[in-house]
mmCIF file of C-alpha atoms and ligand atoms in Angstrom:
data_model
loop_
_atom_site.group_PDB
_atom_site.id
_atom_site.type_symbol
_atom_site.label_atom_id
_atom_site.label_comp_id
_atom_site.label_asym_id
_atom_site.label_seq_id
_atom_site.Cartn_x
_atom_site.Cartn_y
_atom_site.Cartn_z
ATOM 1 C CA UNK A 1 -55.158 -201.803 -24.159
ATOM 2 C CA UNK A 2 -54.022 -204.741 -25.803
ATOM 3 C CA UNK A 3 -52.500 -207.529 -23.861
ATOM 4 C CA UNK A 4 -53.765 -210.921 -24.095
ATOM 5 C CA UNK A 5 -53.237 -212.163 -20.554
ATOM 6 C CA UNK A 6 -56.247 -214.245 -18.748
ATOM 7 C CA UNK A 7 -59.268 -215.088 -20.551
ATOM 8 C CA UNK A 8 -59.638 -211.635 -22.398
ATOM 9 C CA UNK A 9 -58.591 -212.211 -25.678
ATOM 10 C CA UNK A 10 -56.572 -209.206 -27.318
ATOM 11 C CA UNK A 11 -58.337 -206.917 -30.022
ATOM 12 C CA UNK A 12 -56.491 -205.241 -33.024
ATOM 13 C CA UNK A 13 -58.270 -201.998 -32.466
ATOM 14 C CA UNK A 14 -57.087 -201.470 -28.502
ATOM 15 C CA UNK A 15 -53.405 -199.337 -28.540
ATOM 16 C CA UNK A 16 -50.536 -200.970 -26.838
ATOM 17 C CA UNK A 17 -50.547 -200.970 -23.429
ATOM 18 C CA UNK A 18 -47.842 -198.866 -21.974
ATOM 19 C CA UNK A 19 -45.154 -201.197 -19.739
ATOM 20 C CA UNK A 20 -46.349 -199.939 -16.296
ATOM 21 C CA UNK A 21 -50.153 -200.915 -17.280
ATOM 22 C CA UNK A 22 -48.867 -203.869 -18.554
ATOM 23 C CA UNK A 23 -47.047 -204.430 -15.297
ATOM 24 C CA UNK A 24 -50.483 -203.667 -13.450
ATOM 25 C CA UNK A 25 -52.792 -206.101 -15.769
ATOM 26 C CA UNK A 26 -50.527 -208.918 -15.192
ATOM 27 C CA UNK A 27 -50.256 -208.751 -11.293
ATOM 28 C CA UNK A 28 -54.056 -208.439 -11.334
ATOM 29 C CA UNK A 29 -54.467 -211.922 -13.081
ATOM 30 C CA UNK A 30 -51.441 -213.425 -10.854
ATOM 31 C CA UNK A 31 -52.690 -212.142 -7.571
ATOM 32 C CA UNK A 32 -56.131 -212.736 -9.150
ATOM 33 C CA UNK A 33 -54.526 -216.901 -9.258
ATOM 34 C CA UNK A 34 -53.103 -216.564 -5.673
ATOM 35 C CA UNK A 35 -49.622 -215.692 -6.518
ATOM 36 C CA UNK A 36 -47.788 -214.339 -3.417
ATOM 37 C CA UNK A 37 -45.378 -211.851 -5.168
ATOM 38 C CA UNK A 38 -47.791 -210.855 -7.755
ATOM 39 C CA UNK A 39 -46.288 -207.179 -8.429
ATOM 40 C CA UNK A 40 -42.842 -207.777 -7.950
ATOM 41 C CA UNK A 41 -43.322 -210.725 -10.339
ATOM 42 C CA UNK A 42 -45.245 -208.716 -13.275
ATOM 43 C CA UNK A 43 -42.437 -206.565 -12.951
ATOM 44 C CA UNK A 44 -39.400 -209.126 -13.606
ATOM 45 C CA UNK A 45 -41.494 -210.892 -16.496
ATOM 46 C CA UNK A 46 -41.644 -207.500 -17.489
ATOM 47 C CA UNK A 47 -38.335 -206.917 -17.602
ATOM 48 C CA UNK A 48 -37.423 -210.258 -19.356
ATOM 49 C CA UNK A 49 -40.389 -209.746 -21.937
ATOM 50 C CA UNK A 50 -39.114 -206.315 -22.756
ATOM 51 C CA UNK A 51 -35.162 -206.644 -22.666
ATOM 52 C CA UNK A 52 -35.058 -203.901 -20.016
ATOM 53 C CA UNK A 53 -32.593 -203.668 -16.976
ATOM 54 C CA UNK A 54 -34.310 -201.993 -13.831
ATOM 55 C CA UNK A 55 -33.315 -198.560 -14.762
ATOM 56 C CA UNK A 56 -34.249 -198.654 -18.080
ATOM 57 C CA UNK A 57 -37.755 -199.131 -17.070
ATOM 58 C CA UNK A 58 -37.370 -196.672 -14.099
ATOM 59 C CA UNK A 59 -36.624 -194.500 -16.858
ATOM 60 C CA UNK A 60 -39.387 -195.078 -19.776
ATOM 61 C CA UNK A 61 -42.779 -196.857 -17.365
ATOM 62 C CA UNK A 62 -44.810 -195.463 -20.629
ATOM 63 C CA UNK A 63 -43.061 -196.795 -23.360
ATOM 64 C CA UNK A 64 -45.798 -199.077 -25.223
ATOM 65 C CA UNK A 65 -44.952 -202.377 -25.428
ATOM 66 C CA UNK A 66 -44.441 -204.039 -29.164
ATOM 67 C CA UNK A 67 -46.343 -206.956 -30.370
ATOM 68 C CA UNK A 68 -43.462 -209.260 -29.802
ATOM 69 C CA UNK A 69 -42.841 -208.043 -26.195
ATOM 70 C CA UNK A 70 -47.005 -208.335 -25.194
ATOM 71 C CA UNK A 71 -47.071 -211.862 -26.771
ATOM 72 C CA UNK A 72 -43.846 -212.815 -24.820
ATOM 73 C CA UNK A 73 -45.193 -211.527 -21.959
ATOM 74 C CA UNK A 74 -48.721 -213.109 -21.875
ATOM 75 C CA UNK A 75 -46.901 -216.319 -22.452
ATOM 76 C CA UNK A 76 -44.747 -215.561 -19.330
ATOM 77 C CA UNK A 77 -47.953 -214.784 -17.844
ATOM 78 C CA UNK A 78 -49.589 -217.835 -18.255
ATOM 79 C CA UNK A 79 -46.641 -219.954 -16.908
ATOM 80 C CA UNK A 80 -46.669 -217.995 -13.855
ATOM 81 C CA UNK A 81 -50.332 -218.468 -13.278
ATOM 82 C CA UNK A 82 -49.852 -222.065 -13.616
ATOM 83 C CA UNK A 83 -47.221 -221.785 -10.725
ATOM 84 C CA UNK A 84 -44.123 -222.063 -12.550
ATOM 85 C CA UNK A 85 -41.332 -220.141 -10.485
ATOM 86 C CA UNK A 86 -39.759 -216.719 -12.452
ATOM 87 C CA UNK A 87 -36.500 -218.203 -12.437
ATOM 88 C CA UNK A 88 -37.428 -220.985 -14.500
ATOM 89 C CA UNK A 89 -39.469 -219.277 -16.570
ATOM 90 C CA UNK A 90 -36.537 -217.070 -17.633
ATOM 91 C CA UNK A 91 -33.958 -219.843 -16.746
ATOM 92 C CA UNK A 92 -32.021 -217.752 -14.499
ATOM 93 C CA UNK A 93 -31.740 -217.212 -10.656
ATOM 94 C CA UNK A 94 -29.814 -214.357 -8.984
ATOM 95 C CA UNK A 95 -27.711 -216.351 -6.080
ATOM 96 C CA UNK A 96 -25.281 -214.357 -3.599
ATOM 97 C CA UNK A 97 -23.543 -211.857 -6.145
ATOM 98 C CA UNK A 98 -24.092 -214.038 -9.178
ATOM 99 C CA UNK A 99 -26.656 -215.114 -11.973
ATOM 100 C CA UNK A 100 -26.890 -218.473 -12.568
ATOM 101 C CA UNK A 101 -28.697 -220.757 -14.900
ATOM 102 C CA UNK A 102 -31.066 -222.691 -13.657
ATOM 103 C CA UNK A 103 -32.620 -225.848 -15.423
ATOM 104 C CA UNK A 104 -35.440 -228.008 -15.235
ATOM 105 C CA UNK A 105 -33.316 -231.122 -13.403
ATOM 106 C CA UNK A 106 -31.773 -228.707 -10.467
ATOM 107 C CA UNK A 107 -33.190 -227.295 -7.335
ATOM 108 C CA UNK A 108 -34.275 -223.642 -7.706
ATOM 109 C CA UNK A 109 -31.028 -222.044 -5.467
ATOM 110 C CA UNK A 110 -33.058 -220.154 -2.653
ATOM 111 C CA UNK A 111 -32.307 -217.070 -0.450
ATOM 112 C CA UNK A 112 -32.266 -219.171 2.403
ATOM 113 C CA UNK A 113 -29.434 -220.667 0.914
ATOM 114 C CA UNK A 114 -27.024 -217.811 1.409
ATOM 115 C CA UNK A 115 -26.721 -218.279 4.820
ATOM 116 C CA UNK A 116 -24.806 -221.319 4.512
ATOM 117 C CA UNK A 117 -22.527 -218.899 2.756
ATOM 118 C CA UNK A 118 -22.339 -216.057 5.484
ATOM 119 C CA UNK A 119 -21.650 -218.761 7.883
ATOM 120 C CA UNK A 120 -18.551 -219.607 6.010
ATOM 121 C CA UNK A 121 -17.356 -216.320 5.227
ATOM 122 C CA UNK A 122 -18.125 -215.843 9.135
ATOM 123 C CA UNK A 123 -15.604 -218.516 10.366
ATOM 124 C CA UNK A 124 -12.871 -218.292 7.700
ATOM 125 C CA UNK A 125 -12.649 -214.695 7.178
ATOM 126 C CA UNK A 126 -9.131 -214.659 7.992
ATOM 127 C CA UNK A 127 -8.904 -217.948 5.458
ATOM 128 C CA UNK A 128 -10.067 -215.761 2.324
ATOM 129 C CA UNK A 129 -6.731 -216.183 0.289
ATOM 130 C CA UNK A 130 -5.746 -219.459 1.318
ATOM 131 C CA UNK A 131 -5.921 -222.551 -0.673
ATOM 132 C CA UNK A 132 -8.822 -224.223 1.264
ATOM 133 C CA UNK A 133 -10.431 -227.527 0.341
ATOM 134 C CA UNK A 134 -14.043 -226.989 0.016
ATOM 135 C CA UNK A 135 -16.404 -230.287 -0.744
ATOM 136 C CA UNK A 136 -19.861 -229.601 -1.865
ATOM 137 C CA UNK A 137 -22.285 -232.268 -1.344
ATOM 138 C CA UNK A 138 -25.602 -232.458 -3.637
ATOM 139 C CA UNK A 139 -24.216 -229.506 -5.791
ATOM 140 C CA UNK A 140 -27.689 -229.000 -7.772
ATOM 141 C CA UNK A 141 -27.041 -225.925 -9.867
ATOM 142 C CA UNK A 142 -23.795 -225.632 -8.149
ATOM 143 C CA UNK A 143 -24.882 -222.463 -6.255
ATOM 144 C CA UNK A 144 -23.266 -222.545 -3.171
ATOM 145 C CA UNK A 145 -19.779 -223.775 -5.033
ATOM 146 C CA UNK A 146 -19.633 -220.884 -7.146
ATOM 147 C CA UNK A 147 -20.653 -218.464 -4.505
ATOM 148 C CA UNK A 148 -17.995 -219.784 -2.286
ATOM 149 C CA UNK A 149 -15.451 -219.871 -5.226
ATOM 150 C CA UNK A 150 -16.042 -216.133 -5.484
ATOM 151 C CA UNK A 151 -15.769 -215.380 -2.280
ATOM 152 C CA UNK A 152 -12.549 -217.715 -1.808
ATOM 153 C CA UNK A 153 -10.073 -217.220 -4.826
ATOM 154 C CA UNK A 154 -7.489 -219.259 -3.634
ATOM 155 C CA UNK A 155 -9.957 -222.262 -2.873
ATOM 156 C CA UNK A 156 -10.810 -225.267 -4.987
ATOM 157 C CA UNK A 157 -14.213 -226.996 -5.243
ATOM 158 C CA UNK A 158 -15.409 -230.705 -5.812
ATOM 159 C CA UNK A 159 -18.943 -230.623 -6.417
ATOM 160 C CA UNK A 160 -20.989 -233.599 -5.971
ATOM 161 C CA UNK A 161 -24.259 -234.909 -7.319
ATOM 162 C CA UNK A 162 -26.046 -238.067 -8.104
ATOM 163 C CA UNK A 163 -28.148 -236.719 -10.618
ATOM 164 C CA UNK A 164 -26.804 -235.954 -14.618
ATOM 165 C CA UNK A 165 -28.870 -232.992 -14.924
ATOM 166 C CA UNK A 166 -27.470 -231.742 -12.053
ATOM 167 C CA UNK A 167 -23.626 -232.496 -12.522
ATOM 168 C CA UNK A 168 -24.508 -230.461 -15.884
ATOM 169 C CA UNK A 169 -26.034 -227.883 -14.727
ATOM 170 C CA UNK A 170 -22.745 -227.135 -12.287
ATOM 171 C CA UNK A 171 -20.364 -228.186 -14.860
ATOM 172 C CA UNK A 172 -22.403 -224.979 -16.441
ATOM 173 C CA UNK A 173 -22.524 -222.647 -14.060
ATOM 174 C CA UNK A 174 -18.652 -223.119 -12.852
ATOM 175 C CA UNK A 175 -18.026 -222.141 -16.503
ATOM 176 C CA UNK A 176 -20.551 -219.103 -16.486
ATOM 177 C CA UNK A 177 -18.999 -217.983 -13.354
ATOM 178 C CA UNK A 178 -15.195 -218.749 -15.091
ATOM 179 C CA UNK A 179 -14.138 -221.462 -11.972
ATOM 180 C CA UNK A 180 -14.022 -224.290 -13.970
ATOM 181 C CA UNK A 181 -10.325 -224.197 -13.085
ATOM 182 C CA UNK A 182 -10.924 -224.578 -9.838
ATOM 183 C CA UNK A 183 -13.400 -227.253 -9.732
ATOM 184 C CA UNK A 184 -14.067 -230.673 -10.349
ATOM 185 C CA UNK A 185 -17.667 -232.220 -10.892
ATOM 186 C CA UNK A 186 -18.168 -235.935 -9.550
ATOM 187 C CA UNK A 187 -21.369 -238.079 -10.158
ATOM 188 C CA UNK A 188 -21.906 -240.160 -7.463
ATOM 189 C CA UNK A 189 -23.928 -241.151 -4.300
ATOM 190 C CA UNK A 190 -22.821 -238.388 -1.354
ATOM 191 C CA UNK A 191 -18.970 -238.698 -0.878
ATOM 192 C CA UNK A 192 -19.165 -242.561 -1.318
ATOM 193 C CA UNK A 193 -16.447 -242.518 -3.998
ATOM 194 C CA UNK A 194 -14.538 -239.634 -2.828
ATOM 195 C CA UNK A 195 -10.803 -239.246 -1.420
ATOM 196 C CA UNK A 196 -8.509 -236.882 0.109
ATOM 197 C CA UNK A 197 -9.476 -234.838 3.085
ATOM 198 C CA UNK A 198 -11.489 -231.098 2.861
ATOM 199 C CA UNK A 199 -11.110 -227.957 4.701
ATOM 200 C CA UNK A 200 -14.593 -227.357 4.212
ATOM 201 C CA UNK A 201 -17.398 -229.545 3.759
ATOM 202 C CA UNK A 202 -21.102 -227.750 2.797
ATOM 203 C CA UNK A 203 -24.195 -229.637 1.843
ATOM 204 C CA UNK A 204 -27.560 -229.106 1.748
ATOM 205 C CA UNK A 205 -29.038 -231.906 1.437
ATOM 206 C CA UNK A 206 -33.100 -233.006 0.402
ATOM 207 C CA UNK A 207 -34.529 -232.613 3.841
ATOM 208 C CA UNK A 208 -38.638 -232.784 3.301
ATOM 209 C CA UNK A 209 -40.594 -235.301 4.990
ATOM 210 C CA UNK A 210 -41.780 -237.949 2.535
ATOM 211 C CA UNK A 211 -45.242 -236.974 3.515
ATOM 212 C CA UNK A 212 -45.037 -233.314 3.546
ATOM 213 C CA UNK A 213 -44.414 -233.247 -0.386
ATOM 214 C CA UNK A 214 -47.733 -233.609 -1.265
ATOM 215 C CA UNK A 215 -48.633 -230.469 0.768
ATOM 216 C CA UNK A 216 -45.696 -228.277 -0.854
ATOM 217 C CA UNK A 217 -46.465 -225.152 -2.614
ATOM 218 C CA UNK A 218 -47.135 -226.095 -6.454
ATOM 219 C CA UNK A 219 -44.126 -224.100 -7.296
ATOM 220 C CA UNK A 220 -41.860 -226.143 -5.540
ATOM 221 C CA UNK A 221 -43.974 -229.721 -5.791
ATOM 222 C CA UNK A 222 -44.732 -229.437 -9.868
ATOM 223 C CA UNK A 223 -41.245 -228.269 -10.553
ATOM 224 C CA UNK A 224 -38.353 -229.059 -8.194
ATOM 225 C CA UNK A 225 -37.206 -232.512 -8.884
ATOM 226 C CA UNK A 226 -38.101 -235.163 -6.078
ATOM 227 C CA UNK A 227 -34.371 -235.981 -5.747
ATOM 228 C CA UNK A 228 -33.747 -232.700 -4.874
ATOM 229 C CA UNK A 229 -36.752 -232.878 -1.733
ATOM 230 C CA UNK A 230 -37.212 -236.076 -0.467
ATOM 231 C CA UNK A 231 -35.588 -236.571 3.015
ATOM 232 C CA UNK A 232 -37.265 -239.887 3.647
ATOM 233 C CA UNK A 233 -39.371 -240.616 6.462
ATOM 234 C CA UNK A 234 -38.250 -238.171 8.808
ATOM 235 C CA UNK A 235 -36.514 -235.833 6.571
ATOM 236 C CA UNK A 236 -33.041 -236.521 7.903
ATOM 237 C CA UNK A 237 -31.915 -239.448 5.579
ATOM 238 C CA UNK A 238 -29.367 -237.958 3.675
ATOM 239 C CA UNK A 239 -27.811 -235.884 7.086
ATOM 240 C CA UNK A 240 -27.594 -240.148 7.880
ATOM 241 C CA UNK A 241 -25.683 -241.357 4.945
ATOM 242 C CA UNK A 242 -23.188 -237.953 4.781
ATOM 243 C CA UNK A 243 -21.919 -237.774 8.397
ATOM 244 C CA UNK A 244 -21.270 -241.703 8.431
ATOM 245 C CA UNK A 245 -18.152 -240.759 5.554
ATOM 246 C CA UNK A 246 -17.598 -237.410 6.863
ATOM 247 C CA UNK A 247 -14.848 -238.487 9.771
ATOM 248 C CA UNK A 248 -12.414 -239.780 7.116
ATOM 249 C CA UNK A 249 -13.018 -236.617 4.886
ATOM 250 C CA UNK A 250 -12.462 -234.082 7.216
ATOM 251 C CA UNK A 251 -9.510 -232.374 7.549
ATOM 252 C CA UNK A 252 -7.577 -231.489 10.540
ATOM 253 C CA UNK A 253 -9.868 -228.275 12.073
ATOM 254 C CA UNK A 254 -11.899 -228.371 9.013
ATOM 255 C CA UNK A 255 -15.524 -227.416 8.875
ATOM 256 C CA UNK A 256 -18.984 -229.215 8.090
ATOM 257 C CA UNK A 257 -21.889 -226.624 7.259
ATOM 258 C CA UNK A 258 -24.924 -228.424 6.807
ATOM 259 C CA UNK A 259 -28.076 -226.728 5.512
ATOM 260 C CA UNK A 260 -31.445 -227.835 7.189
ATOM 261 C CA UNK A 261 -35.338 -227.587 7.569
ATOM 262 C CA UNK A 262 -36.547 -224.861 10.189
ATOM 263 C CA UNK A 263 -37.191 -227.485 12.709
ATOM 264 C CA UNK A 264 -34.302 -229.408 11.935
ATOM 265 C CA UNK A 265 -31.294 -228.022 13.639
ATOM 266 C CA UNK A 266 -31.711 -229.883 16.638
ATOM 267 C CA UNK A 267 -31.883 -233.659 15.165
ATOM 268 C CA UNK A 268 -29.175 -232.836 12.881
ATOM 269 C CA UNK A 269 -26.751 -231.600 15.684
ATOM 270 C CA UNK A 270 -27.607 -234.787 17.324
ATOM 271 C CA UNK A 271 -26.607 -237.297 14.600
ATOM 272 C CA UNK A 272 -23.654 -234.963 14.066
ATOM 273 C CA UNK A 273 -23.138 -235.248 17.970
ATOM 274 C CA UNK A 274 -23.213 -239.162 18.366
ATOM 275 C CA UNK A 275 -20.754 -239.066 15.410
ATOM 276 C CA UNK A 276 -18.053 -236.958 17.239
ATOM 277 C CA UNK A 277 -18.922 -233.551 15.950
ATOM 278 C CA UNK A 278 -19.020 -230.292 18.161
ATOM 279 C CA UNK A 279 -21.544 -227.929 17.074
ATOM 280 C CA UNK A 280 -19.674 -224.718 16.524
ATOM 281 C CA UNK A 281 -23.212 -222.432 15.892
ATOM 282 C CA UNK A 282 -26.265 -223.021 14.828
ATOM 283 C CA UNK A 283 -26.934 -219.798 12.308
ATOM 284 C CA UNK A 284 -30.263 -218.525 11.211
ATOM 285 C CA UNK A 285 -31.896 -217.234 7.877
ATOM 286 C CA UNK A 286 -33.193 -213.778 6.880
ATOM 287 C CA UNK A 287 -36.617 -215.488 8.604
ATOM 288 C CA UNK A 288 -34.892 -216.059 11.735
ATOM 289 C CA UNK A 289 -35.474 -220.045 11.174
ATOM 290 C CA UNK A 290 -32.324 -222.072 12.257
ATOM 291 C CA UNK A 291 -30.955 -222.903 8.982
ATOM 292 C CA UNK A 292 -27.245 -223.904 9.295
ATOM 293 C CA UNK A 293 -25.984 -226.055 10.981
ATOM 294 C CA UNK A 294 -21.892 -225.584 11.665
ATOM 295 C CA UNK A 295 -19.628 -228.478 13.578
ATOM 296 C CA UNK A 296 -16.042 -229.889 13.578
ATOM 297 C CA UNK A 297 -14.734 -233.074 14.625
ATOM 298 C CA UNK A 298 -14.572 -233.003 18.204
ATOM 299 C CA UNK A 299 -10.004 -233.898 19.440
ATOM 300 C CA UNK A 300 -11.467 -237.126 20.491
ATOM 301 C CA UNK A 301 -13.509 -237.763 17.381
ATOM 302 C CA UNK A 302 -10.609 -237.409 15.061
HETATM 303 C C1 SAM B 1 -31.773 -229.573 -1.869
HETATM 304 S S1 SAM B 1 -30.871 -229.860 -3.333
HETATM 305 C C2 SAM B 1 -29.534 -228.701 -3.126
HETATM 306 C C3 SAM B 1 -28.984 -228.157 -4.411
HETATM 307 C C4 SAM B 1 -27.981 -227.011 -4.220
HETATM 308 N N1 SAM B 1 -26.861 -227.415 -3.405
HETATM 309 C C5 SAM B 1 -28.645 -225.803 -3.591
HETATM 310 O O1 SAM B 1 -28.418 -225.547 -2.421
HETATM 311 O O2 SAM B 1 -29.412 -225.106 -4.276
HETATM 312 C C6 SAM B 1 -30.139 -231.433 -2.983
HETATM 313 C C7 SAM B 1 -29.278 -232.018 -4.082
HETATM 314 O O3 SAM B 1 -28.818 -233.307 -3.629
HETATM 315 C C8 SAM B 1 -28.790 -234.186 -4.722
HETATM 316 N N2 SAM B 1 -28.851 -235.573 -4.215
HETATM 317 C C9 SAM B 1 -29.921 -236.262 -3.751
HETATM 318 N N3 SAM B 1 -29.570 -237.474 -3.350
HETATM 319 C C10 SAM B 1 -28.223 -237.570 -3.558
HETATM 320 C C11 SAM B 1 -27.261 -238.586 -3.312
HETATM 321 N N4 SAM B 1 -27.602 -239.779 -2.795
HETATM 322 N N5 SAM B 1 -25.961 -238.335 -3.637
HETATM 323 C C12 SAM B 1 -25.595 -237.135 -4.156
HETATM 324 N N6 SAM B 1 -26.467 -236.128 -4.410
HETATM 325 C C13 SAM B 1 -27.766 -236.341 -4.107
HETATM 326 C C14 SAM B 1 -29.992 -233.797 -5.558
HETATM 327 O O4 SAM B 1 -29.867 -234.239 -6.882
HETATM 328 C C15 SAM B 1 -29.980 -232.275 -5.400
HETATM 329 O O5 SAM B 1 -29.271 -231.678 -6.444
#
């Protein structure tokens, strides 16, 4: 079988390996490198290497591989080994209903993620048409703007970041997703140079200890930018510098959703407390860790 992944050089006179053995050799070596997801990963570099949806390799698991498609693989291969997520290796991360692009400068959107946008689908279900306000703070890829778009067609978006890459890489994905006329990208430090008042106001912030980067898997220390992690001292920086403007953005029974760490919930409904919030839920993840935060300005707060 011929497929140069690991040490084992290929030789001419093996056959081609068949995609499903193909799929087996490589989660050997990843799972052989301490990979977590070793199988299901084979399978999507697989896919990628090969040009095949999931049925069409449902359909043909012995269909050799070509040349092309075992060198692009083993390349794959090798990224993944040194602990380079799937999603940037093929550039592209399935978030809520959609696939977005996902560069080198942004955040890798995660699953966790999504429950910032149940939680808003949750409390403005009977909002869905209207023409709501929604501010997104530390955008990244833009991920939870366009899932929110798409889930609220009458809504429109501004989407902040203080990083280029990552204005970009939302400018990019708005235009993917085809919201670009509902949006507006700002560069700039939180909502510092922002206006107006918002029906809904989501962020999730960098919330890692300073001193637990160093500790993070290599996947997300080696290629998640810093900007995108570091929460300062005790993680909760940024949930500082947002809630200070968030009084004077908010508007009249609007809604603040803040993403946080598992063990965060608590401090962050604090700060949001001694500001005049009222913590409306506290919502958890797929993992059952509190991961959203929800508030509005308390009638004495406003
Ligand atoms: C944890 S990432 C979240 C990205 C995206 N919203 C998501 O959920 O996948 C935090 C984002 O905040 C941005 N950021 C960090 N400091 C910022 C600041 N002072 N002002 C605005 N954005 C900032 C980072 O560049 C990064 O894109």
């Amino acid at each position: 079988m011929k497929l140069s992944v690991g040490k084992k050089a290929a030789t001419s006179s093996e056959p081609p390996p068949t995609r499903i053995e193909a799929i087996a050799k490589v989660a050997d070596y990843l799972e052989a490198a301490g990979v977590a997801d070793a199988q299901e990963d084979a399978r999507a570099l697989l896919r990628a290497a090969a040009g095949l949806t999931r049925l069409e390799l449902a359909l043909a698991p012995r269909a050799p591989l070509s040349d092309e498609e075992a060198r692009t693989l083993s390349d794959y291969a090798a990224r993944r080994v040194a602990r380079e997520p799937v999603s940037r290796i093929l550039g592209e991360r399935g978030f809520w209903t959609l696939d977005l692009a996902v560069t080198p400068g942004v955040l890798d959107p995660r699953a966790d993620t999504e429950t910032l946008v149940e939680t808003a689908l949750s409390f403005l279900a009977k909002k869905r048409d209207a023409p709501l306000s929604i501010l997104d703070l530390g955008a990244g890829s833009g991920a939870i703007a366009c899932a929110l778009l798409s889930e609220f067609p009458g809504a429109r978006a501004v989407a902040v970041d203080l990083s280029a890459e990552a204005c970009a890489a939302t400018a990019a994905n708005l235009a993917r997703c085809g919201f670009s006329n509902r949006a507006s990208v700002v560069r700039g430090r939180w909502a510092e140079a922002l206006q107006g008042r918002f029906d809904l106001i989501v962020s999730n912030p960098p919330y890692v200890r300073t001193d637990d980067i160093a500790g993070l898997e290599p996947e997300v220390r080696l290629h998640d930018p810093a900007l995108a992690l570091d929460g300062g001292a005790d993680g909760l920086d940024c949930y500082r510098e947002i809630i200070r403007d968030m009084p004077r953005l908010l508007a009249e029974d609007g809604l603040v959703l803040f993403e946080v760490g598992f063990d965060q919930a608590v401090s962050v409904a604090t700060l949001l407390g001694a500001k005049g919030f009222q913590i409306e839920r506290v919502a958890r993840d797929a993992g059952r860790h509190e991961r959203v935060v929800a508030a509005r300005l308390a009638a004495s707060g406003k």
